[in-house]
CSV table of C-alpha atoms and ligand atoms in Angstrom, one decimal:
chain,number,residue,atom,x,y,z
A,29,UNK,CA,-9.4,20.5,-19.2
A,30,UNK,CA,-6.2,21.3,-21.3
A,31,UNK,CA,-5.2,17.8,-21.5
A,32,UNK,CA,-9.1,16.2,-22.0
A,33,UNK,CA,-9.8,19.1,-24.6
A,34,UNK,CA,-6.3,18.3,-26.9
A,35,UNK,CA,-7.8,14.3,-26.5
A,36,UNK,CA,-11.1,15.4,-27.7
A,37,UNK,CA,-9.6,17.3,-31.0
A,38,UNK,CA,-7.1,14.3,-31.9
A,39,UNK,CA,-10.5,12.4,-31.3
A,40,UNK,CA,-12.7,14.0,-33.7
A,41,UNK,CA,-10.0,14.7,-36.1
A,42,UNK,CA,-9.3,10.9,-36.4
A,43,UNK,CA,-12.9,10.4,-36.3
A,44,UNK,CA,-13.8,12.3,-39.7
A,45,UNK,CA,-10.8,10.7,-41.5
A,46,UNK,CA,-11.8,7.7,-40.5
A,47,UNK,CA,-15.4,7.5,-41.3
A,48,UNK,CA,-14.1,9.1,-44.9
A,49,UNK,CA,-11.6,6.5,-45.7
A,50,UNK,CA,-13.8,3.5,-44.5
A,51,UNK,CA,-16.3,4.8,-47.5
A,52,UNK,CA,-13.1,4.4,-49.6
A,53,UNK,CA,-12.3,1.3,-48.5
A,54,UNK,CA,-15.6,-0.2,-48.1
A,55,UNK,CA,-16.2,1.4,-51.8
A,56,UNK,CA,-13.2,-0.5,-53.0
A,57,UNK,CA,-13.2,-4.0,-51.7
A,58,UNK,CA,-17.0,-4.6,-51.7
A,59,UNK,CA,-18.0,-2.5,-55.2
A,60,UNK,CA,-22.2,-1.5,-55.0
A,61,UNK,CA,-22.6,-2.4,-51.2
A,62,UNK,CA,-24.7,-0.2,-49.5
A,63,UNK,CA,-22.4,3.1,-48.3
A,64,UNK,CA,-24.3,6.3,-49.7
A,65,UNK,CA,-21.4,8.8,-50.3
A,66,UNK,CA,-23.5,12.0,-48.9
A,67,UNK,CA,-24.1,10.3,-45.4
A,68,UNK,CA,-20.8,9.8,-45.2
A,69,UNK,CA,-19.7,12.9,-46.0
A,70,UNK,CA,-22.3,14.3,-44.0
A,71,UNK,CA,-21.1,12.2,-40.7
A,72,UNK,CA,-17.5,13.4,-41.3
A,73,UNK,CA,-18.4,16.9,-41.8
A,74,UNK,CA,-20.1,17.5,-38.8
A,75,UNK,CA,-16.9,15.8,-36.8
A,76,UNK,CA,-15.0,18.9,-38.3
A,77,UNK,CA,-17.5,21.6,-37.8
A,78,UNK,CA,-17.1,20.4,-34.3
A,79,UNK,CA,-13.5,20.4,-34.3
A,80,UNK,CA,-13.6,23.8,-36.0
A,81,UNK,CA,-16.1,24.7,-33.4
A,82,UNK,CA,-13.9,24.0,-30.4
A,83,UNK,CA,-11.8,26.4,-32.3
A,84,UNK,CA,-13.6,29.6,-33.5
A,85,UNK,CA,-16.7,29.4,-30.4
A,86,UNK,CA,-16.6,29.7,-27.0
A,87,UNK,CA,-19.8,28.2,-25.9
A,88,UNK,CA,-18.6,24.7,-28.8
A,89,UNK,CA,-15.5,24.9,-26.4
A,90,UNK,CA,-17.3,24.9,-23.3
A,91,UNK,CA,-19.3,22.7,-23.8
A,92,UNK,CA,-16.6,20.4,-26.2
A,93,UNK,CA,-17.9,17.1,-24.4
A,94,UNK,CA,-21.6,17.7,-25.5
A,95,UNK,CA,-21.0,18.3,-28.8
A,96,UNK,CA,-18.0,15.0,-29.0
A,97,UNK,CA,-21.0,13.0,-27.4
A,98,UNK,CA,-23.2,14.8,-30.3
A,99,UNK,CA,-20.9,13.1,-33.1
A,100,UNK,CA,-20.9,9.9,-31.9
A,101,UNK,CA,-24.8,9.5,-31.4
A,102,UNK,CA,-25.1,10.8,-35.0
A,103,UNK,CA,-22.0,8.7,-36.4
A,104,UNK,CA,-24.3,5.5,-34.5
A,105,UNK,CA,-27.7,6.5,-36.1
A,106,UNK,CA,-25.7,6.7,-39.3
A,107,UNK,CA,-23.9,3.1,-38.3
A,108,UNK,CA,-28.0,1.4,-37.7
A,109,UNK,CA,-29.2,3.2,-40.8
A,110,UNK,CA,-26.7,1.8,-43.0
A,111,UNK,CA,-26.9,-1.6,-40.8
A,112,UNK,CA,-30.9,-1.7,-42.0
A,113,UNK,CA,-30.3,-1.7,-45.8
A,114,UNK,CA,-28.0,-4.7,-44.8
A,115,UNK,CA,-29.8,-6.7,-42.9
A,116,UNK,CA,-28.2,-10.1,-42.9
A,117,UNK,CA,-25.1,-8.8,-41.6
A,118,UNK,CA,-25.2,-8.5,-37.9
A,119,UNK,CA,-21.7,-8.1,-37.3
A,120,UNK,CA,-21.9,-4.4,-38.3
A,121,UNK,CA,-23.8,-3.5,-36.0
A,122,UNK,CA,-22.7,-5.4,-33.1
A,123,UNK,CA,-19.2,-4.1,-33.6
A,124,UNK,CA,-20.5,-0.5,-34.5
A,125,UNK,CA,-21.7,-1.0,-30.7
A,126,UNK,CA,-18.9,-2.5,-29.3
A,127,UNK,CA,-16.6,0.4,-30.9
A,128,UNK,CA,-18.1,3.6,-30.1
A,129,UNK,CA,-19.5,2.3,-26.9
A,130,UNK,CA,-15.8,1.8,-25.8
A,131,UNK,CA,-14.6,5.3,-27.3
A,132,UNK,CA,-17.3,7.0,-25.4
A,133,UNK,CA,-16.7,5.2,-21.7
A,134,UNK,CA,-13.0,5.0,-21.6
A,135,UNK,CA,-13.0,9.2,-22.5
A,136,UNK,CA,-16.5,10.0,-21.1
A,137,UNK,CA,-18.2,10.0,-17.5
A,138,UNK,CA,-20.7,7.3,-16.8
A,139,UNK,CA,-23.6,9.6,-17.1
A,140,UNK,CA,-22.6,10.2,-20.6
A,141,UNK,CA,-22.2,6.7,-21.1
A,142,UNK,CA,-25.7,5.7,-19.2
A,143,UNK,CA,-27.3,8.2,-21.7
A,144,UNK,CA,-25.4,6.8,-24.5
A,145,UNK,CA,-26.7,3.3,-23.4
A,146,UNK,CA,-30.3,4.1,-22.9
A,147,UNK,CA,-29.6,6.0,-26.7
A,148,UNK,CA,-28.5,3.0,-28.4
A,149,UNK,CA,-31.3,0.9,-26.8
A,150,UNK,CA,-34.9,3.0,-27.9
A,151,UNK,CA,-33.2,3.7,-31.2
A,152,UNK,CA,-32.1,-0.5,-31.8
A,153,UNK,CA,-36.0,-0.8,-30.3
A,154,UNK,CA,-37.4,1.6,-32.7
A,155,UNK,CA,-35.5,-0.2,-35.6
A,156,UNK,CA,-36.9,-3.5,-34.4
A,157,UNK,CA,-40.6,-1.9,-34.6
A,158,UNK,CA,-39.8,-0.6,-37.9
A,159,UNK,CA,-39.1,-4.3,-39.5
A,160,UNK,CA,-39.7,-7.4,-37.3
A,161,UNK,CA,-36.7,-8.8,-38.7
A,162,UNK,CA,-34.3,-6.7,-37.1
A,163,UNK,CA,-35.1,-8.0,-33.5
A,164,UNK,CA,-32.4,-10.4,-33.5
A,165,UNK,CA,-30.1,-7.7,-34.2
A,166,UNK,CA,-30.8,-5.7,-31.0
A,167,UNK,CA,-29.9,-8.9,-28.4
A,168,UNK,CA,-26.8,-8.3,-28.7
A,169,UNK,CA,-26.3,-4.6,-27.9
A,170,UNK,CA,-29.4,-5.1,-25.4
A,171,UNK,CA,-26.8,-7.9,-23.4
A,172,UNK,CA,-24.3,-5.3,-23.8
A,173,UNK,CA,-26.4,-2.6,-22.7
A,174,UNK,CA,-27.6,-4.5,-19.6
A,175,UNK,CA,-24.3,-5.3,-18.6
A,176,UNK,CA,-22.7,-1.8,-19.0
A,177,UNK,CA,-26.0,-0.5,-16.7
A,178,UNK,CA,-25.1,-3.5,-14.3
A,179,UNK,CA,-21.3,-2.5,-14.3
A,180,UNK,CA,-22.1,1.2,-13.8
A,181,UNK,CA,-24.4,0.8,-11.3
A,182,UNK,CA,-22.0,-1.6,-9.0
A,183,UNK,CA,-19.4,0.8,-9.5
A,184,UNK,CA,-21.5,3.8,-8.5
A,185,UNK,CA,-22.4,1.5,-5.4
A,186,UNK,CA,-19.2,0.9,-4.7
A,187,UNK,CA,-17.7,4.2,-4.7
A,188,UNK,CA,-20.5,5.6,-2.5
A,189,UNK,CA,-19.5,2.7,-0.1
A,190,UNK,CA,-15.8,3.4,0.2
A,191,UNK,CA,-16.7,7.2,0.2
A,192,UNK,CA,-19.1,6.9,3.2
A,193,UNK,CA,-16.2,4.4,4.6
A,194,UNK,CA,-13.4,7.0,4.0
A,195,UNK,CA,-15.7,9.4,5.7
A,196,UNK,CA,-16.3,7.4,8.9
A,197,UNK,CA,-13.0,5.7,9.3
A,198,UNK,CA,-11.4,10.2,9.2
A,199,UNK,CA,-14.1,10.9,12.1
A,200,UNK,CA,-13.4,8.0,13.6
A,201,UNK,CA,-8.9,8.6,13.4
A,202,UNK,CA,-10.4,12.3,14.8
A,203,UNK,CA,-12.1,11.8,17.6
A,204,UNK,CA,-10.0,8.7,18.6
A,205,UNK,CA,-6.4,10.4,17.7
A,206,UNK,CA,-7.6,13.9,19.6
A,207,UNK,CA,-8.7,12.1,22.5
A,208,UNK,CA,-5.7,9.6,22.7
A,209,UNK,CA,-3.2,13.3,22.4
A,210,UNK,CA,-5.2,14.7,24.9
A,211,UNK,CA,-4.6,12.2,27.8
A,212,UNK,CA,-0.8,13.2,27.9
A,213,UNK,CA,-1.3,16.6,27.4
A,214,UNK,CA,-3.5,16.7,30.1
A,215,UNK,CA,-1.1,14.7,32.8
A,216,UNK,CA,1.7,17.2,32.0
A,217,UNK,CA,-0.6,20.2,32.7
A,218,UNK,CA,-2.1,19.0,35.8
A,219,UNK,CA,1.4,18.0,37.3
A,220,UNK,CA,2.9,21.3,36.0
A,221,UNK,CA,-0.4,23.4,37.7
A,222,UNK,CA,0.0,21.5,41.1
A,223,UNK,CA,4.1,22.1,41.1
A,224,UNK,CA,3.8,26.0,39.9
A,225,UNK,CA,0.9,26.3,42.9
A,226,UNK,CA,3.2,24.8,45.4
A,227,UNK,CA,5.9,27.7,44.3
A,228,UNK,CA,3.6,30.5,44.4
A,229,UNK,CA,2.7,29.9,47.9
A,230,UNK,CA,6.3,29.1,49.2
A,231,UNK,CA,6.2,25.6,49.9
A,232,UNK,CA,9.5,24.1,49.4
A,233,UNK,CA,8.1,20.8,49.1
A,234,UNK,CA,7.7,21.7,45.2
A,235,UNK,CA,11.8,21.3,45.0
A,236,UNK,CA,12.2,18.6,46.6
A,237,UNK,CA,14.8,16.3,44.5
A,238,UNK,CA,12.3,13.3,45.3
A,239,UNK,CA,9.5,14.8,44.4
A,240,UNK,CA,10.9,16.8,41.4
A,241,UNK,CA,12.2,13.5,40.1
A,242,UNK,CA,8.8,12.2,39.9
A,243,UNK,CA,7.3,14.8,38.5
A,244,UNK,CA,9.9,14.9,35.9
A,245,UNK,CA,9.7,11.1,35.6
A,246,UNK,CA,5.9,11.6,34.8
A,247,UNK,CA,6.6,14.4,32.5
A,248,UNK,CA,8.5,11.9,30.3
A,249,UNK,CA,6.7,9.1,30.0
A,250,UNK,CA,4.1,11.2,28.8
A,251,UNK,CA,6.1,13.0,26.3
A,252,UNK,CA,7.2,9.4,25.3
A,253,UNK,CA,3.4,8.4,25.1
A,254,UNK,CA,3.3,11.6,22.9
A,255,UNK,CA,6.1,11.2,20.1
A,256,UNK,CA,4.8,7.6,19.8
A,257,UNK,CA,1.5,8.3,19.0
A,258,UNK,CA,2.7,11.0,16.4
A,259,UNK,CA,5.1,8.3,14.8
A,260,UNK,CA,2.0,6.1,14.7
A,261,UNK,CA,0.2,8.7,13.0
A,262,UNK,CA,3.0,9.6,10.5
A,263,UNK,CA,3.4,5.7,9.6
A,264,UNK,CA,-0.4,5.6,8.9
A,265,UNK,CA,-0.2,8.5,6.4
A,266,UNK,CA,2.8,7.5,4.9
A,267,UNK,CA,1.6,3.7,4.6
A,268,UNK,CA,-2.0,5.3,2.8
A,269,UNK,CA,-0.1,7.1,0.7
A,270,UNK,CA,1.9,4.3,-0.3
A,271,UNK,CA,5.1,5.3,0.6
A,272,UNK,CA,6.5,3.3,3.2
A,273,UNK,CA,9.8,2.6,2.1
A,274,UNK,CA,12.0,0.1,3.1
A,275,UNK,CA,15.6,0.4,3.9
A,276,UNK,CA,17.8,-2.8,4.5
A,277,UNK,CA,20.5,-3.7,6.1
A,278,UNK,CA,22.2,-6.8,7.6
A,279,UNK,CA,21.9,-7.2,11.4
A,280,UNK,CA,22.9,-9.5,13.8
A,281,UNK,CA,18.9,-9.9,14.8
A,282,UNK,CA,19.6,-11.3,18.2
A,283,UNK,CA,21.5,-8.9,19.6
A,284,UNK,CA,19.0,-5.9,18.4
A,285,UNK,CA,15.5,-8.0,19.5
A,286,UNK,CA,17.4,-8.6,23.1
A,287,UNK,CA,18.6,-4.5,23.0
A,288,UNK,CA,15.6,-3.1,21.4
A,289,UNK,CA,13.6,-5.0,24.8
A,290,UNK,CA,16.1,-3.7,27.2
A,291,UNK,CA,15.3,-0.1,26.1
A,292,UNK,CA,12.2,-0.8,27.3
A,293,UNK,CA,13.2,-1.7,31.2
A,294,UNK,CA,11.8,0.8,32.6
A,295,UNK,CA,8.2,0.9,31.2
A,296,UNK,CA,8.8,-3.3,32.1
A,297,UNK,CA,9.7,-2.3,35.2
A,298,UNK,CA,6.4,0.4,35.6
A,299,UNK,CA,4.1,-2.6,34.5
A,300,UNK,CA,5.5,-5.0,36.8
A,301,UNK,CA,6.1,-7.5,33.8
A,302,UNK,CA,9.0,-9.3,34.4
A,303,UNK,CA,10.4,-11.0,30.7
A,304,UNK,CA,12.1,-14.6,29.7
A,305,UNK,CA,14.4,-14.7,27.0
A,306,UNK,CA,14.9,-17.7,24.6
A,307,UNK,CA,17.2,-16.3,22.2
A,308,UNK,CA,19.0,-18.1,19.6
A,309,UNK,CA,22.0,-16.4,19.5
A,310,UNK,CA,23.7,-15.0,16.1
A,311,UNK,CA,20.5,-14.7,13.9
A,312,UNK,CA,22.0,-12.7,10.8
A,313,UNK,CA,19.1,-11.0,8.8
A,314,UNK,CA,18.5,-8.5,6.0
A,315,UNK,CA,15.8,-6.4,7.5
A,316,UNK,CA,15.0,-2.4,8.1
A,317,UNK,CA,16.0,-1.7,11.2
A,318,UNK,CA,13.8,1.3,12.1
A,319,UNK,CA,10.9,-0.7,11.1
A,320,UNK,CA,11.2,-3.6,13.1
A,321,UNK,CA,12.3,-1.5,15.8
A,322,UNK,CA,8.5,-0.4,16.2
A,323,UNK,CA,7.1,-3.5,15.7
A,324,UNK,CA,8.9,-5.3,18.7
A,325,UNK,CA,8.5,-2.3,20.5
A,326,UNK,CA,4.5,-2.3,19.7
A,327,UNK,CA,4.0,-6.1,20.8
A,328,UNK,CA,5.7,-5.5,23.7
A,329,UNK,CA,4.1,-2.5,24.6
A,330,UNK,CA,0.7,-4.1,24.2
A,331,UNK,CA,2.0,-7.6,26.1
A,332,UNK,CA,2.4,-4.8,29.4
A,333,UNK,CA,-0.5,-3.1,28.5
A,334,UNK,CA,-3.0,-6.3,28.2
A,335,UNK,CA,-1.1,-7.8,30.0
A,336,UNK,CA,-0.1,-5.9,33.2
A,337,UNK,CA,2.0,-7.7,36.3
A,338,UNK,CA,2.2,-10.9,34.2
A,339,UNK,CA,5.9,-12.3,32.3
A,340,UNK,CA,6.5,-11.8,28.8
A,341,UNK,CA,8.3,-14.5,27.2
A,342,UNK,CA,10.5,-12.9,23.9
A,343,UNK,CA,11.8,-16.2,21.9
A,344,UNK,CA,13.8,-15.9,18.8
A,345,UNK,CA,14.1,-19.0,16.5
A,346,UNK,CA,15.1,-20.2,12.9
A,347,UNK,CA,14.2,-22.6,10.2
A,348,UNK,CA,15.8,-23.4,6.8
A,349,UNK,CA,14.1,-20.3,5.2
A,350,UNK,CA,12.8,-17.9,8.2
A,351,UNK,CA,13.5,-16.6,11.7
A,352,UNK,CA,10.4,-17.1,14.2
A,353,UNK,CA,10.1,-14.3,16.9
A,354,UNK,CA,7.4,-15.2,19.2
A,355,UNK,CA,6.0,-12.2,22.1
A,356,UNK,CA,3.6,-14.0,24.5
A,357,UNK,CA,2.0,-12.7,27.5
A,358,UNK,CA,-0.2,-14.0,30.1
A,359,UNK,CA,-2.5,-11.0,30.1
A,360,UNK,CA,-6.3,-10.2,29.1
A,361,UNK,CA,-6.3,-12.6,25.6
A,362,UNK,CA,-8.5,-11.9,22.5
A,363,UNK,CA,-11.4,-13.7,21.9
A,364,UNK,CA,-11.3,-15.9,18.6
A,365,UNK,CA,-14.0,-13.9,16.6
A,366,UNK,CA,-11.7,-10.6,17.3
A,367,UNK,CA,-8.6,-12.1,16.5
A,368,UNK,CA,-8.5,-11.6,12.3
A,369,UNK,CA,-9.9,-7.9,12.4
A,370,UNK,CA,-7.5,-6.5,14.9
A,371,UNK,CA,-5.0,-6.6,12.6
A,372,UNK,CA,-7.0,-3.6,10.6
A,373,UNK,CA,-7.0,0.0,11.2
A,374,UNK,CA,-8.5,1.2,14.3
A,375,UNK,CA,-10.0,-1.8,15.0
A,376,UNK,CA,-10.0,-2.8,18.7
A,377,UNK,CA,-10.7,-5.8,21.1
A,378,UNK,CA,-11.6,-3.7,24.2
A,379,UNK,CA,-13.5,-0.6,25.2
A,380,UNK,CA,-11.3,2.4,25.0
A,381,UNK,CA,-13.1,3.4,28.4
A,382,UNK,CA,-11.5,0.0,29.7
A,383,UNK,CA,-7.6,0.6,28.5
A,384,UNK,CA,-7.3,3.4,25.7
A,385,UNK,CA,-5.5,2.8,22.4
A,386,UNK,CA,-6.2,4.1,18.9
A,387,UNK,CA,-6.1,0.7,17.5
A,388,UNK,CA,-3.4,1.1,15.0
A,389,UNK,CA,-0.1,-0.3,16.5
A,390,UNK,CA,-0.9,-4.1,15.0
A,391,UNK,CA,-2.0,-2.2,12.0
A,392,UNK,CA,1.3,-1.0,11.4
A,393,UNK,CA,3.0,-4.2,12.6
A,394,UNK,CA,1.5,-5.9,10.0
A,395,UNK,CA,2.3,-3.7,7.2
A,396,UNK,CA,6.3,-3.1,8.0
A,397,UNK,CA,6.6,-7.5,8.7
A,398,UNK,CA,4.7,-7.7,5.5
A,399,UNK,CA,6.4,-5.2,3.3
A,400,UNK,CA,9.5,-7.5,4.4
A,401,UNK,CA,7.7,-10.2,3.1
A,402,UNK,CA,7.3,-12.1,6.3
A,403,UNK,CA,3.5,-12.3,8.3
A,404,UNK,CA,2.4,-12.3,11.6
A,405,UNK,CA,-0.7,-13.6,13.3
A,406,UNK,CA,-1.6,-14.4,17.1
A,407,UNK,CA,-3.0,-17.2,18.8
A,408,UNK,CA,-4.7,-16.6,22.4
A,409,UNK,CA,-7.3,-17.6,24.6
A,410,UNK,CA,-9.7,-15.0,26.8
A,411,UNK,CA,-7.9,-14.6,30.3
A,412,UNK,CA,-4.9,-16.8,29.8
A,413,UNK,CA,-3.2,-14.6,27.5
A,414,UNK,CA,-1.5,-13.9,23.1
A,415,UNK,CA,1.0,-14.8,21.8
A,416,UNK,CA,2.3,-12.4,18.5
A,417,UNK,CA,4.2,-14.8,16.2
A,418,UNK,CA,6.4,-13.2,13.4
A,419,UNK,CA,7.7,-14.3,10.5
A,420,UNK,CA,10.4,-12.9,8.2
A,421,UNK,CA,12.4,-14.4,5.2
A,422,UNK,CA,16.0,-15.1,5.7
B,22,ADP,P1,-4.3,-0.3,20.6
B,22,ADP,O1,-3.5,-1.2,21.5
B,22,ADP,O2,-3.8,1.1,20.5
B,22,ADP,O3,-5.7,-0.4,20.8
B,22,ADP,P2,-3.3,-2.2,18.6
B,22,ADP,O4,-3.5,-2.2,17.1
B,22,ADP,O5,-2.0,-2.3,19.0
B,22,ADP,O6,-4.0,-0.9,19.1
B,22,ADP,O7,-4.2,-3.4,19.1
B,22,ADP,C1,-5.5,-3.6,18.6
B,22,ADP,C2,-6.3,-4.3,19.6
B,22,ADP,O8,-5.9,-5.7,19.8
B,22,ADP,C3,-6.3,-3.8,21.0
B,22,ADP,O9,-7.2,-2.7,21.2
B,22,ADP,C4,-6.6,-4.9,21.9
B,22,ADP,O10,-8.0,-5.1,22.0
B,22,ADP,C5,-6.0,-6.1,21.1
B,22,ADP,N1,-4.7,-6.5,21.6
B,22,ADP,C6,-3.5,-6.2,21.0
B,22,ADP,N2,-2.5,-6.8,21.7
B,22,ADP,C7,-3.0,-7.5,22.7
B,22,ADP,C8,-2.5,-8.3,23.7
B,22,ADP,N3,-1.2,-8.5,23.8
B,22,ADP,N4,-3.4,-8.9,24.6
B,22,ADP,C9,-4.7,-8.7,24.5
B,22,ADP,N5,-5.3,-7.9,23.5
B,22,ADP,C10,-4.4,-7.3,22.6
């Protein structure tokens, strides 16, 4: 309120000096025109007593953006009464309008300016009763009106629509991300139960190097499953709240693709996917490392999840202006009607009962390839297999 209620005193304070001096000016340039002094003085007067107001009593400064909205009607009665003594003019009171309509919407909410609309409208009607003549002067704030309604009710309409969006997409991240944590969680504990049962009751199976290796094994990749979903979820707040930044440096892009898929081996290995390489070598390229990291890691992680026991081919090309990295499996595919929205936030091709996923890994791919100003898009066909192409400026 601090910073509205100065605005609204430098307002009204301009305000009365500036209906006072347009009497003097007015008064000067177009001697005997129609501008009765005590009107004027009147207008301007109560602008201070309001200002004054906001000063000296409580319930003026409580309610400061009644009492703003108070001036203006008046100042626009006063602007149509002097309009009707000059009747050929229409300019006066279109721009009247125009002017205090825009003071009042770009400082007050839209129900003040919806009231300030439907205002302007009975009193231009009442004018146009009151002398036939003056009907061509209400078209133009009636247009205006119209359109302001129009405007106010789309935007109204539209913030409901992105508010009930918001609301649905958070429940949705919810359930989806609390379900997708507890998978893992619950792996780890079974495992753990089953191995602390054996040791209660003295079986010395529950040591065994073999068997402990599994269970560690298993404790891993679930812990893996983990911190990768919590990056995902960190990357998705940080690229809603704008602030995904981008740190560069030049790599030698062959050599990291080829390392960054090695990492992977054993997961490759879990999946049964073997991989072909068609690397050009030497592939220099400014490019956040980090970043890319996840989004190779990402397509290939999906190319062994969709795309179990099948090869993954990982080619790396160039043109004059770009490198080309193309991840294709043979696995599952994406039918053409899914293949545009899976691209958006938690939007998936398959049922999560089917293979589970929170639907956000080609989210993010998209937004660290195109925050380096490169793109990426698929091509596939149902049962034969995708393939992820990316593109990044050299
Ligand atoms: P998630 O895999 O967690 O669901 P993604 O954003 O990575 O989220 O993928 C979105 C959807 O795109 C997936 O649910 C799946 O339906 C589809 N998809 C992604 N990659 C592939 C692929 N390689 N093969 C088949 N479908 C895929």
């Amino acid at each position: 309120m601090d910073q509205s209620l100065k605005l609204y005193r430098l307002l009204l304070m301009a305000s009365a000096f500036f209906y006072l001096s347009w009497w003097f000016a007015v008064e000067a340039l177009l001697p005997g025109s129609f501008n009765p002094f005590l009107s004027r003085l009147l207008v301007s007067a109560f602008f201070i007593f309001v200002l004054l107001g906001s000063y000296i009593s409580k319930s003026v400064l409580a309610r400061i953006d009644f009492w703003f909205s108070a001036c203006y009607w008046i100042a626009t009665i006063h602007y149509f009464y002097l309009f009707h003594e000059n009747k050929a003019d229409i300019n006066w009171i279109v721009g009247a309008y125009v002017t205090v309509m825009a003071v009042c919407a770009c400082f007050q909410s839209s129900k003040h300016l919806l009231q300030y609309c439907i205002f302007v409208l009975c009193l231009s009607l009442f004018l146009a009763f009151e002398d036939p003549f003056l009907l061509k002067t209400i078209f133009l704030p009636g247009i205006f009106t119209i359109l302001i309604f129009s405007y106010l009710g789309l935007r109204s309409r539209l913030n409901l629509l992105a508010s009930q969006e918001a609301l649905k997409s958070k429940d949705e991240f919810i359930s989806i991300a609390s379900h997708e944590l507890r998978t893992p969680l619950t792996s780890i504990k079974l495992q753990t139960q089953m191995t602390k049962r054996k040791l209660e009751k003295g079986d010395d199976d529950a040591l065994d190097p073999a068997r402990m290796k599994r269970f560690l094994d298993q404790v891993e990749k679930q812990t893996d499953r983990l911190t990768s979903l919590i990056e995902n979820m960190l990357d998705i707040s940080m690229i809603s709240a704008g602030k995904l930044g981008i740190k560069k440096t030049k790599i030698n892009f062959s050599l990291f693709l080829e390392g960054t898929v090695n990492s992977l081996s054993d997961l490759l290995a879990q999946a049964q996917c073997k991989t072909n390489f068609q690397i050009k070598p030497d592939l220099n390229i400014n490019i956040d490392q980090f970043k890319m990291e996840q989004v190779i890691v990402n397509l290939m992680t999906n190319a062994m999840k969709y795309g179990k026991g099948k090869p993954i081919s990982i080619s790396l090309a160039d043109s004059k202006r770009e490198i080309i990295l193309i991840i294709q499996d043979h696995g599952i595919g994406i039918a053409k009607e899914n293949q545009e929205r899976i691209f958006q936030r938690f939007e998936r091709a398959i049922s999560a009962k089917d293979i589970s996923g929170m639907g956000l890994g080609l989210y993010i791919c998209q937004q660290f390839v195109e925050a380096h100003g490169g793109s990426i898009r698929v091509e596939s066909i149902v049962g034969q297999g995708s393939s992820f192409t990316v593109r990044l400026p050299l």
